[in-house]
Short mmCIF file of C-alpha atoms in Angstrom, two decimals:
data_model
loop_
_atom_site.label_atom_id
_atom_site.label_comp_id
_atom_site.label_asym_id
_atom_site.label_seq_id
_atom_site.Cartn_x
_atom_site.Cartn_y
_atom_site.Cartn_z
CA UNK A 127 112.12 68.14 113.42
CA UNK A 128 112.09 72.04 113.54
CA UNK A 129 111.08 73.94 109.95
CA UNK A 130 113.08 74.64 106.96
CA UNK A 131 113.30 77.59 106.93
CA UNK A 132 111.07 79.64 104.09
CA UNK A 133 112.93 82.65 102.29
CA UNK A 134 110.37 85.49 100.72
CA UNK A 135 110.57 85.27 96.52
CA UNK A 136 110.79 87.83 94.65
CA UNK A 137 111.49 91.07 96.12
CA UNK A 138 109.43 93.91 98.30
CA UNK A 139 108.00 96.31 96.46
CA UNK A 140 107.34 99.72 99.16
CA UNK A 141 104.62 100.99 97.96
CA UNK A 142 102.45 98.37 97.72
CA UNK A 143 104.36 96.37 100.26
CA UNK A 144 103.73 93.31 98.45
CA UNK A 145 106.58 90.73 97.73
CA UNK A 146 106.47 90.35 93.80
CA UNK A 147 108.49 88.17 91.59
CA UNK A 148 111.75 89.78 90.07
CA UNK A 149 110.03 89.92 86.92
CA UNK A 150 107.10 92.34 88.31
CA UNK A 151 110.27 94.59 88.80
CA UNK A 152 112.34 96.91 86.47
CA UNK A 153 115.98 97.35 86.59
CA UNK A 154 115.28 100.53 87.65
CA UNK A 155 112.14 99.68 89.96
CA UNK A 156 114.39 96.46 91.23
CA UNK A 157 116.11 98.86 93.02
CA UNK A 158 114.03 101.37 93.63
CA UNK A 159 111.84 98.60 96.01
CA UNK A 160 108.78 100.09 93.03
CA UNK A 161 107.31 97.21 90.99
CA UNK A 162 106.40 97.91 87.67
CA UNK A 163 102.61 98.40 88.41
CA UNK A 164 102.97 100.36 91.60
CA UNK A 165 105.77 102.67 88.93
CA UNK A 166 103.09 102.86 86.95
CA UNK A 167 100.50 104.76 88.96
CA UNK A 168 100.67 108.93 89.92
CA UNK A 169 103.45 109.65 91.66
CA UNK A 170 100.43 111.62 94.42
CA UNK A 171 98.94 107.55 94.35
CA UNK A 172 102.09 106.07 94.72
CA UNK A 173 102.64 108.85 97.93
CA UNK A 174 99.68 108.56 99.67
CA UNK A 175 100.33 104.51 99.41
CA UNK A 176 104.23 104.62 100.24
CA UNK A 177 102.38 106.64 104.32
CA UNK A 178 99.58 104.23 104.83
CA UNK A 179 102.66 101.28 104.93
CA UNK A 180 104.53 104.00 107.13
CA UNK A 181 100.80 104.22 108.84
CA UNK A 182 100.58 100.65 109.72
CA UNK A 183 104.51 99.78 110.98
CA UNK A 184 103.63 102.73 113.69
CA UNK A 185 100.85 102.00 114.79
CA UNK A 186 101.26 97.64 114.98
CA UNK A 187 104.94 98.52 116.91
CA UNK A 188 105.05 97.77 120.38
CA UNK A 189 105.73 99.95 121.92
CA UNK A 190 105.00 102.75 119.77
CA UNK A 191 107.64 105.78 119.70
CA UNK A 192 107.19 109.31 120.19
CA UNK A 193 108.23 109.65 116.68
CA UNK A 194 105.73 106.57 116.25
CA UNK A 195 102.69 108.87 117.32
CA UNK A 196 103.86 111.87 116.46
CA UNK A 197 103.30 110.96 112.62
CA UNK A 198 100.04 108.98 112.87
CA UNK A 199 99.07 113.02 114.08
CA UNK A 200 100.84 114.39 111.62
CA UNK A 201 99.07 112.75 108.77
CA UNK A 202 96.08 112.51 110.18
CA UNK A 203 96.17 116.33 109.41
CA UNK A 204 98.12 116.88 106.60
CA UNK A 205 96.79 113.85 105.19
CA UNK A 206 92.70 113.71 106.07
CA UNK A 207 91.11 113.85 102.83
CA UNK A 208 93.37 110.73 101.78
CA UNK A 209 93.86 107.44 102.50
CA UNK A 210 96.63 107.45 104.10
CA UNK A 211 95.74 110.64 106.37
CA UNK A 212 92.21 108.91 107.44
CA UNK A 213 93.99 105.70 108.10
CA UNK A 214 96.43 107.45 110.39
CA UNK A 215 93.22 108.76 112.34
CA UNK A 216 91.59 105.11 112.47
CA UNK A 217 94.98 103.87 114.05
CA UNK A 218 94.99 106.88 116.72
CA UNK A 219 91.18 106.38 117.98
CA UNK A 220 91.95 102.99 118.07
CA UNK A 221 94.89 102.84 120.10
CA UNK A 222 93.70 105.97 122.23
CA UNK A 223 90.36 103.58 122.83
CA UNK A 224 87.53 105.33 122.34
CA UNK A 225 85.62 102.20 123.34
CA UNK A 226 85.62 100.98 127.54
CA UNK A 227 86.79 97.97 127.81
CA UNK A 228 84.88 95.75 129.79
CA UNK A 229 85.70 95.14 133.43
CA UNK A 230 86.85 91.97 134.79
CA UNK A 231 85.08 89.53 136.37
CA UNK A 232 84.87 86.68 139.05
CA UNK A 233 85.98 84.51 136.16
CA UNK A 234 88.31 86.57 134.03
CA UNK A 235 89.73 86.43 136.97
CA UNK A 236 90.00 82.77 137.92
CA UNK A 237 90.89 81.31 134.40
CA UNK A 238 94.16 84.22 134.91
CA UNK A 239 95.21 82.19 137.51
CA UNK A 240 94.92 78.92 135.88
CA UNK A 241 96.37 80.39 132.75
CA UNK A 242 99.57 82.33 134.56
CA UNK A 243 101.31 82.52 131.32
CA UNK A 244 104.52 80.53 131.56
CA UNK A 245 108.44 82.20 131.34
CA UNK A 246 110.44 79.71 129.04
CA UNK A 247 114.43 81.72 128.18
CA UNK A 248 114.88 81.18 124.25
CA UNK A 249 116.79 78.67 124.44
CA UNK A 250 114.38 76.34 125.41
CA UNK A 251 111.63 77.02 123.40
CA UNK A 252 109.81 73.64 121.60
CA UNK A 253 110.78 73.92 117.76
CA UNK A 254 107.24 75.49 116.16
CA UNK A 255 107.47 78.81 118.25
CA UNK A 256 111.25 79.08 117.81
CA UNK A 257 110.63 79.09 113.63
CA UNK A 258 107.34 81.58 114.35
CA UNK A 259 110.40 83.91 116.07
CA UNK A 260 112.77 83.72 113.98
CA UNK A 261 110.33 84.25 110.95
CA UNK A 262 108.97 88.09 112.97
CA UNK A 263 112.47 88.63 113.14
CA UNK A 264 113.67 88.74 110.03
CA UNK A 265 110.66 90.12 108.79
CA UNK A 266 111.06 93.24 110.75
CA UNK A 267 114.80 93.26 110.70
CA UNK A 268 114.29 93.18 106.90
CA UNK A 269 111.95 95.82 106.37
CA UNK A 270 113.31 97.65 108.78
CA UNK A 271 116.20 97.61 106.26
CA UNK A 272 114.00 98.52 103.21
CA UNK A 273 112.97 101.10 104.79
CA UNK A 274 115.20 102.52 106.98
CA UNK A 275 118.31 101.80 104.20
CA UNK A 276 120.74 101.42 107.02
CA UNK A 277 121.33 98.54 109.66
CA UNK A 278 118.94 97.91 113.23
CA UNK A 279 121.28 98.74 115.79
CA UNK A 280 120.85 100.40 119.61
CA UNK A 281 117.35 102.13 120.05
CA UNK A 282 115.85 100.72 116.72
CA UNK A 283 116.91 96.82 117.31
CA UNK A 284 115.78 96.62 121.06
CA UNK A 285 112.42 97.98 119.63
CA UNK A 286 112.65 95.48 117.48
CA UNK A 287 113.04 92.13 119.25
CA UNK A 288 111.59 93.38 122.12
CA UNK A 289 108.75 93.45 119.65
CA UNK A 290 108.83 90.01 118.40
CA UNK A 291 108.47 88.78 122.12
CA UNK A 292 105.09 90.52 122.59
CA UNK A 293 103.99 89.24 119.12
CA UNK A 294 104.86 86.05 120.76
CA UNK A 295 103.86 86.19 124.07
CA UNK A 296 99.79 87.52 122.11
CA UNK A 297 100.02 84.75 120.32
CA UNK A 298 101.13 82.27 122.81
CA UNK A 299 100.56 82.71 125.87
CA UNK A 300 103.74 82.35 127.34
CA UNK A 301 106.92 85.23 128.25
CA UNK A 302 110.42 84.84 126.34
CA UNK A 303 112.48 85.55 128.73
CA UNK A 304 115.67 86.15 126.04
CA UNK A 305 119.29 84.81 126.06
CA UNK A 306 123.18 85.10 124.85
CA UNK A 307 120.77 82.26 122.09
CA UNK A 308 118.91 85.14 121.26
CA UNK A 309 120.35 87.55 121.30
CA UNK A 310 123.13 85.48 118.53
CA UNK A 311 119.80 84.37 116.43
CA UNK A 312 119.43 88.12 115.52
CA UNK A 313 123.33 88.62 114.72
CA UNK A 314 123.31 85.77 112.43
CA UNK A 315 120.08 86.84 110.71
CA UNK A 316 121.66 90.25 110.22
CA UNK A 317 124.95 88.85 108.91
CA UNK A 318 122.40 86.59 106.77
CA UNK A 319 120.25 89.58 105.53
CA UNK A 320 123.69 91.99 104.97
CA UNK A 321 125.00 89.18 102.88
CA UNK A 322 121.83 88.41 100.10
CA UNK A 323 121.47 92.02 99.59
CA UNK A 324 125.78 92.33 98.99
CA UNK A 325 124.78 89.52 96.36
CA UNK A 326 121.63 90.91 94.89
CA UNK A 327 124.21 94.36 94.36
CA UNK A 328 121.72 95.87 96.69
CA UNK A 329 124.43 97.81 99.64
CA UNK A 330 123.21 99.14 103.25
CA UNK A 331 124.94 101.09 105.76
CA UNK A 332 125.72 101.08 109.68
CA UNK A 333 122.76 104.02 110.72
CA UNK A 334 126.04 106.51 111.64
CA UNK A 335 127.43 106.22 107.93
CA UNK A 336 123.85 107.34 106.23
CA UNK A 337 124.06 110.28 108.17
#
């Protein structure tokens, strides 16, 4: 039996990056996605925490775009004396590989043959894996909408969908093949999130209407 879809309680704070109960937000803070605790912080601290969240999203996106790399490099140089700058530099060092990976052994090659990854269409996934994939999709699409203030489409949506497939591959060692069911799920998630935003009194637009 498929697991029931869970919904994050409360609202997302774009400063500390946490989901918090409604009572942790003022009316104005609710609309701006800033909790009471973060509202009380100095503006420079709020800004640095927000940059840390941006660094984390960029560094763990797959694949990273040119803009993601540029953001890390910019923050590492411009804010090198602050936590966000140091975090950005750490992520750059990790991504660029300041360590030499171990060479594959014959045993590793044998294991790769034994545990050759399985390719499965999304529609044929087991319920528990399908549930985890749906959770990842909804979390990433919702966070994109919060931080970008528009609905992901085109290249933006393609990157989210590919990143989720990659995460599922790393977790379950299977290659999910996107199919019509997968694309339909993405569409349903976006429609559901847009409806929830509207019910909460918040407006979300398409990218071309925000320019």
